[in-house]
Amino acid sequence: MAEQRRPGASGAAAAPEHVLVVFPGYYRSWAAWIAQCLERHGHRTTLQRWDPPREVPLEDSLGDLLLARGKVLLVLNDWFFELGPRPPGEWNDALRGFVAAHADRFAAVNLTNRPLLPATAVLEPASLWSLSEAAAEERLLRRLGLEPLARPRALPGRIRYPDDRCEIWGEVPRRNPRFTGRDDLLGELHQRLADAERGAAACTLVGMSGIGKTQLAAEYAHRFSTDYDLVWWVNSDDRTLQRDRLGELAVELGLPIGSEPGERIRAVRNALRRGEPYANWLLVFDGWDDTDGIASLLPQGTGHVLITSRNRGWSEHTEVLEIPAFLRPESTAYLMRRAPHITSREADEVAAEFGDVPLPLVQAASWLGESGMEAAEYLRMVRERRLSTVDEPATGDGFPQSSLTSWAILLNRLRRSQPQAIEVLGLCTAFAPGRIPLGLIRAYPRAELPAELRWMATDLPAWTRALDTLVNYSVLTRETRGPLTAEAGPHQESVHMHRLVHDIVSKLTGDNDGDLHRRAVRTLLAEADPGNPADSRNWPRYAELLPHLQPSGALASGQPRVQELVLNCLRYCTRSGEYVGGLELARQVREHWSRFMDPIDQPMLDLATQEGNMLRNSGRFRELYELHRGVLAQLRAAPRRNEIGELVSKSALASGLRALGRYQDAYDLQCEVLAGNERLLGPDEPPTLVARHNLGVTLRMLGRYAEALDLDLETLARGETVLRARHINTLHSGNAVTHSLRLLGRYREALARQEPVVRLHVQVLGPQHPQTLEARAQLAMCRRREGGHAPDVGPTMAGLLDQLIQLNGREHYRTLAFLTNYGNYLREHGDLSQARDLIDEAEAGYRSLLGPAHPVATGMLTNTGLVMQAAGERAEALSMFESALAGLSATLGPDHPWVLGCALNAAGGRNFCGRIGDAAELSRDTLRRSRHALGDEHPLTLSCQVALAADLRAANEQEEAGKLEEDALLSLTRTLGAQHPHTLSARQRIRPYWDFEAYLG
């Protein structure tokens, strides 16, 4: 049956010919290119995928091809003659007989440099091996006796020449030359992706372990590679590796980004969504079982996404294609190709024994093919030596028990004939399944390997033989790791071990040499530690090492070098923003180390520091506080005092207190930390600079903005001297100075400082690094407060909000802060509907995160009141203002700037509701307190003065009102400028208000 029929070309110089292009599914891309060549020169083609059934005589199948008119063009390689599968003699007979008798109807092209069957000479195949596209086209036409058109026709959707690889080809597994069948599944998958709506072309291959999902995805990538300009393979068994691998695509695309994984992923997703520089792309996520967080990883756009998974929950997110076991003809064909000496009846019996499941069939075929054993003997061994002591692997889900026996037979044979292969296999089980960086053995030959395993580093021929044996028996597959364009050396070599094979081999080998192998792997991993997780250039290596910590026993190791590796992996998680995986790793490390280590030993303290950093950045403030409160108590109870350890824990505890709204307690503790660091370390050491910065943060939370600015300026000056201007901590100090200036109402100065601060952040960290986004958000607020008429403030804030959501999710405290600021901006500019949605979302988010009594959750009520007031809901707005004022007064005291702002809004609400006397009384008290707390010329103080004038005017106290108003206008003009919105609003007697900026440090 024809796979595809192409419309005939009209207007050819000569009568158009018809050509039936017959090809194995393996060479679909070549067949499509050949058809396009012929159509460009005015001829008609039909594509026919061909795999003649074994039970039909070969002459009959070839005769069916002659039912088509015109030439029959066979697309040949050495694998073509295994279709069926059939022995070479049967093919030679058919070629010498039937094909020779119809030689005028048959033609062929040859795509390999390996020898074909002798009788193939009757077809006179034209070799297209290693030709340029133009030369291949010319040779194809000549073989068919067709004249080329002087001006070939232009056809839509030109197909790439198959020998021209995609522009970007990213670590797709090597093509399996023994790939069998699955043609209908591949065709359905291709059709589903092609028919999907733009931006939603994603399909998940779902099935049990060992069913062949990865092989199917790899074959799809190779078979349809001519459809794409970019093909990128992402191993997704481990979340950290997955994110790192996806982020590597940013480098291949030449995107101007930094090295933080989240930033790279966002840049990649944006580029794919826009289709720039490539609109036709394919991303394959192999082994993606955990669907948490898919919104920040799954790309959309003009290309296609292919996922392999055991998780049927993907049906909620993508198209799902269930992968069944082999069809019986596919099973028998595969077995007979790998083991040509067995009959079709024997192949059928073996396939039935293993339930047509691909992975055990691959192992059985490898055994039969390599050993030459008769199928009956092999089946007898499998059936008589069932391993009743071995449980079925938990990942099997229908995996036949007979396969365990076949694996046991293979391992026993290898123990006798190739014991070094068993050693390599045991070593592999001490790594995590999936990609295994065995090249570490060659990269670190001086590693202190156990004596029994040193041959792996010193005897390269033996090492190569052992690996070749395991690859030949389909236990491992070879991979390479390194630059895509570079030739990989032995030290970059890696292999892939299927998860189910890993499980089975681990069970069958038991724990005879497990400790030996795990110790060796731990040693290699420690040797491979770059030693500097702060350097983003080392992050790909840490991402590669991290999955192997647990199976190698590194988490439970008592060796200081291995413990340092574990801590460095945690530091990598902290620096790179991999908080979810990092916190889970920290939990596992704590569970192991607690069994043999004192809680105040230095590694445990370092663990607590990294865990606390990730808890803080994840918004899990209560857990951070409880963790370090416990650590500090243990340090204080210790017989020997560890002052540095106490200072580190106090610093983390102060951070938790700040986030929990206990600002005065945080201030007192942070003062202790700064004084202790200055005494023990000196004023210019990095921990002291961090302590001084954090004290500035605490002062801002207490509303002591002038003191914060003085401290921030000192920290910045010392940082520029000690760490230099481009250090990440110095950049952070520059952002803090701007923040303090803006809160003091010095908007122009803040804006002038922040613009170069952002430029430096982008240069050093990249535009999407979390700290850069924080700096860019600060710049947006400077522009908003400065009052200029920059038309891009709104779009800039909207774009930043999208980026923060992609980075952190909508419920993260930094996202909630910007939701608040953007909602307030939209309210000011008349978009009440969206403003209400954003403010309501932020208020609910803070209440859930912090509790309703937290100062930030309480302050959010005043923003809700402003939206209500703008919508004409005055009574409801006043209730919100009064609640915010009462709540913040109780927790922060009457003179905190947040309280003064809430009082300004409450006075306005009272005025609008007709309570003029109450409004004037509150306004007068608020103005007095604001002058004391912030000074006479702070914008909030001047807003309070304008508000009091309005209340007095409403109470018919015109003289005092006029004097206050005139004085306020003069001060506003002098400090902010005559055209600043605050000044213009005061002149137009528009009631001032104050919007709350949520801030958790």
Coordinates of C-alpha atoms in Angstrom, one line a residue, residues 14-199:
A14 CA 9.2 15.7 -21.9
A15 CA 6.4 13.3 -21.0
P16 CA 6.5 12.8 -17.3
E17 CA 7.6 9.4 -16.0
H18 CA 6.2 7.7 -12.9
V19 CA 8.6 6.2 -10.4
L20 CA 7.7 3.9 -7.4
V21 CA 10.3 4.6 -4.7
V22 CA 10.6 1.6 -2.5
F23 CA 12.4 2.0 0.8
P24 CA 12.8 0.5 4.3
G25 CA 11.3 2.8 7.0
Y26 CA 14.9 3.3 8.2
Y27 CA 15.6 5.4 5.0
R28 CA 12.4 7.5 4.9
S29 CA 14.4 10.7 4.7
W30 CA 16.3 9.5 1.6
A31 CA 13.1 8.4 -0.1
A32 CA 11.4 11.7 0.5
W33 CA 14.5 13.6 -0.9
I34 CA 14.6 11.3 -4.0
A35 CA 10.9 11.9 -4.6
Q36 CA 11.3 15.6 -4.4
C37 CA 14.3 15.6 -6.8
L38 CA 12.2 13.7 -9.4
E39 CA 9.2 16.0 -9.0
R40 CA 11.4 19.1 -9.4
H41 CA 12.3 17.7 -12.8
G42 CA 8.6 17.1 -13.8
H43 CA 8.1 13.5 -12.9
R44 CA 5.6 11.8 -10.6
T45 CA 6.4 9.6 -7.7
T46 CA 4.8 7.3 -5.2
L47 CA 6.6 6.4 -2.0
Q48 CA 6.2 2.9 -0.7
R49 CA 7.6 1.7 2.6
W50 CA 8.5 -2.0 2.2
D51 CA 9.0 -4.8 4.5
P52 CA 7.8 -8.0 2.8
P53 CA 6.1 -10.5 5.1
R54 CA 8.2 -13.6 5.9
E55 CA 5.4 -16.0 5.0
V56 CA 4.9 -14.5 1.5
P57 CA 7.3 -15.8 -1.2
L58 CA 9.8 -13.1 -2.1
E59 CA 9.0 -13.3 -5.8
D60 CA 5.3 -12.6 -5.0
S61 CA 6.2 -9.5 -2.9
L62 CA 8.5 -8.2 -5.7
G63 CA 5.8 -8.9 -8.3
D64 CA 3.3 -6.7 -6.3
L65 CA 5.7 -3.8 -6.9
L66 CA 5.4 -4.2 -10.6
L67 CA 1.7 -3.5 -10.5
A68 CA 2.6 0.2 -10.4
R69 CA 3.3 1.8 -13.7
G70 CA 6.8 3.0 -14.6
K71 CA 10.1 2.3 -12.9
V72 CA 10.5 0.7 -9.5
L73 CA 13.4 2.3 -7.7
L74 CA 14.8 0.3 -4.8
V75 CA 16.6 2.4 -2.1
L76 CA 19.3 -0.1 -1.0
N77 CA 21.8 -0.6 1.8
D78 CA 23.1 -3.8 3.3
W79 CA 20.3 -3.8 5.9
F80 CA 17.7 -3.8 3.0
F81 CA 18.4 -7.4 2.4
E82 CA 17.5 -8.3 6.0
L83 CA 13.9 -7.2 5.4
G84 CA 11.6 -10.1 6.0
P85 CA 14.0 -11.3 7.4
R86 CA 15.3 -13.7 4.9
P87 CA 18.6 -15.5 4.4
P88 CA 21.0 -14.1 1.8
G89 CA 20.5 -17.2 -0.5
E90 CA 16.8 -16.4 -0.9
W91 CA 17.5 -12.9 -1.9
N92 CA 20.2 -13.9 -4.4
D93 CA 17.8 -16.4 -6.0
A94 CA 15.1 -13.8 -6.4
L95 CA 17.5 -11.2 -7.8
R96 CA 19.0 -13.7 -10.3
G97 CA 15.6 -15.0 -11.3
F98 CA 12.6 -12.7 -11.0
V99 CA 14.4 -9.4 -10.9
A100 CA 16.7 -10.3 -13.8
A101 CA 13.7 -11.3 -15.8
H102 CA 12.2 -7.8 -15.3
A103 CA 15.4 -5.8 -15.3
D104 CA 13.9 -3.1 -17.5
R105 CA 11.4 -2.3 -14.7
F106 CA 13.8 -2.3 -11.7
A107 CA 16.5 0.3 -10.8
A108 CA 18.3 1.0 -7.5
V109 CA 20.4 3.5 -5.6
N110 CA 22.9 2.4 -3.0
L111 CA 23.4 4.4 0.3
T112 CA 26.2 2.4 1.9
N113 CA 29.9 1.7 1.3
R114 CA 29.6 -1.8 2.7
P115 CA 29.3 -4.7 0.3
L116 CA 25.9 -5.7 -1.0
L117 CA 24.8 -9.2 -2.0
P118 CA 26.6 -10.4 -5.2
A119 CA 23.3 -10.7 -7.2
T120 CA 22.5 -7.0 -6.6
A121 CA 24.6 -6.4 -9.7
V122 CA 21.5 -7.1 -11.8
L123 CA 20.0 -3.8 -10.4
E124 CA 23.1 -1.8 -11.4
P125 CA 22.7 0.4 -8.3
A126 CA 23.9 4.0 -8.5
S127 CA 25.9 4.8 -5.4
L128 CA 24.9 8.0 -3.7
W129 CA 27.4 7.4 -0.9
S130 CA 29.2 10.5 0.3
L131 CA 28.2 12.6 -2.7
S132 CA 27.2 16.3 -2.6
E133 CA 23.5 17.0 -3.2
A134 CA 24.1 18.2 -6.8
A135 CA 26.1 15.2 -7.7
A136 CA 23.6 12.8 -6.1
E137 CA 20.8 14.4 -8.0
E138 CA 22.6 14.1 -11.3
R139 CA 23.5 10.5 -10.7
L140 CA 19.9 9.6 -9.7
L141 CA 18.5 11.0 -12.9
R142 CA 21.1 9.4 -15.0
R143 CA 20.4 6.0 -13.4
L144 CA 16.7 6.3 -14.3
G145 CA 17.5 7.6 -17.8
L146 CA 15.7 10.9 -17.1
E147 CA 16.8 14.3 -18.6
P148 CA 17.1 17.1 -16.1
L149 CA 15.1 20.2 -16.6
A150 CA 17.2 23.3 -17.4
R151 CA 15.2 25.2 -14.7
P152 CA 13.9 22.7 -12.1
R153 CA 10.6 23.6 -10.5
A154 CA 10.5 25.3 -7.2
L155 CA 8.4 23.2 -4.7
P156 CA 7.0 24.3 -1.4
G157 CA 8.7 23.0 1.8
R158 CA 12.0 22.0 0.3
I159 CA 13.4 18.8 2.0
R160 CA 17.0 18.9 3.3
Y161 CA 19.5 16.6 1.7
P162 CA 19.8 13.7 4.1
D163 CA 23.6 13.9 4.3
D164 CA 23.3 17.5 5.5
R165 CA 22.9 17.3 9.3
C166 CA 20.6 19.8 11.1
E167 CA 22.2 23.2 12.0
I168 CA 22.1 22.0 15.6
W169 CA 22.1 18.3 16.5
G170 CA 22.3 17.9 20.3
E171 CA 23.4 14.6 21.7
V172 CA 20.8 12.4 20.1
P173 CA 21.7 8.8 20.8
R174 CA 23.4 7.0 18.0
R175 CA 21.1 5.5 15.5
N176 CA 20.4 1.8 16.3
P177 CA 21.3 -0.1 13.1
R178 CA 19.1 -3.0 14.3
F179 CA 16.0 -0.9 14.9
T180 CA 13.0 -3.1 14.0
G181 CA 9.4 -2.3 13.0
R182 CA 7.4 0.3 14.7
D183 CA 6.8 2.0 11.3
D184 CA 3.1 2.5 12.0
L185 CA 3.8 4.0 15.4
L186 CA 6.4 6.4 13.9
G187 CA 4.0 7.4 11.1
E188 CA 1.3 8.1 13.6
L189 CA 3.6 10.1 15.8
H190 CA 4.8 12.2 12.9
Q191 CA 1.2 12.8 11.8
R192 CA 0.1 13.8 15.3
L193 CA 2.9 16.4 15.6
A194 CA 2.3 17.7 12.1
D195 CA -1.4 18.1 12.7
A196 CA -1.1 19.8 16.2
E197 CA -2.1 23.4 16.6
R198 CA 0.8 25.9 16.5
G199 CA 2.4 26.2 19.9

